[in-house]
Amino acid sequence: MNALFLERAEAAYLGLALGDALGATVEFMMPREIATQYGVHREIRGGGWLHIKPGQVTDDTTMSLALGAAILADGGQVQALSCAQAFDTWMRGKPVDIGNTVRRNLIAFRHSGNPVAPVSEFDAGNGAAMRTLPVALATLQHSEAVVRAAVRAQSHVTHNNPVSDAACEFLTLAVQDFIRGEALRTVYRRRIQPLIEDYPEFNYRGPRRDNPSGWIVETMQVVLQSLMSTDSFETCLIDAVNRGGDADTTGAIVGLLAGALYGLDALPNRWLKALDPKVNTTCRIQAQALSRL
Ligand code: MG
Ligand code: MG
């Protein structure tokens, strides 16, 4: 594995955590409330409805870390049962927050032992998409078909829905392209355009999407608008989280993409210093270990 690839993989993992930590402060706020309270929210300061400490992360990062550890323990395999067990153990650890769909389907797993959630047209939340990064890193050397199968193995534990699948597969393949050094215009042509052709609901060209709910369609509209309208890691994340709504998750998802795109040197030092040191270290170690599989 090329040293630059490893750096961009690390930047993606830290980007996820930074976006989560930055966005959590303004999760479920309206853009107008954010503007009144902070002007532009641009510092990792904790607080928010979860009353987190400055630099603390939420489920978006901690579920990713649980998934990454499970993949490493399985020698790089992405197995539904191991993913479900890891998420269940994570849930027993009383995480700071947990999505409704995640909780419901993990409780169903406890009862049935079946790690695959039933197909549901309603389970189109962003809870599987927010934790795609470990699979992307673990399957960097694999064919697209293997990547897509691995994505579904982890995502169907809690979200078995075609729109969620489309987003999860897109995010995984796009972040892999960025880690390999592809430019934004290439990823636009290769991934974003085809996604919107197949799933027009993800079309992000239109009115500014503010106050996104946890629905994957609104999440993706914010992620794509912020990614395509900015030219640095910092401005991209600030643009996303100041739209409020599910800001920790839009921050986390656009953070992993922008981290891989702009690289380690683009991550603001003041944010890295503010990030929980244990999370900072674990993200770096997992990024290296998963990318070397
Ligand atoms: Mg969260
Ligand atoms: Mg959230």
XYZ file of C-alpha atoms and ligand atoms in Angstrom, residues 27 60 246 248-249, ligand 2:
6
model
C -27.696 18.497 15.717
C -21.596 7.759 13.775
C -28.951 15.705 11.451
C -23.463 15.171 13.182
C -24.279 12.608 10.512
Mg -27.180 12.157 13.765
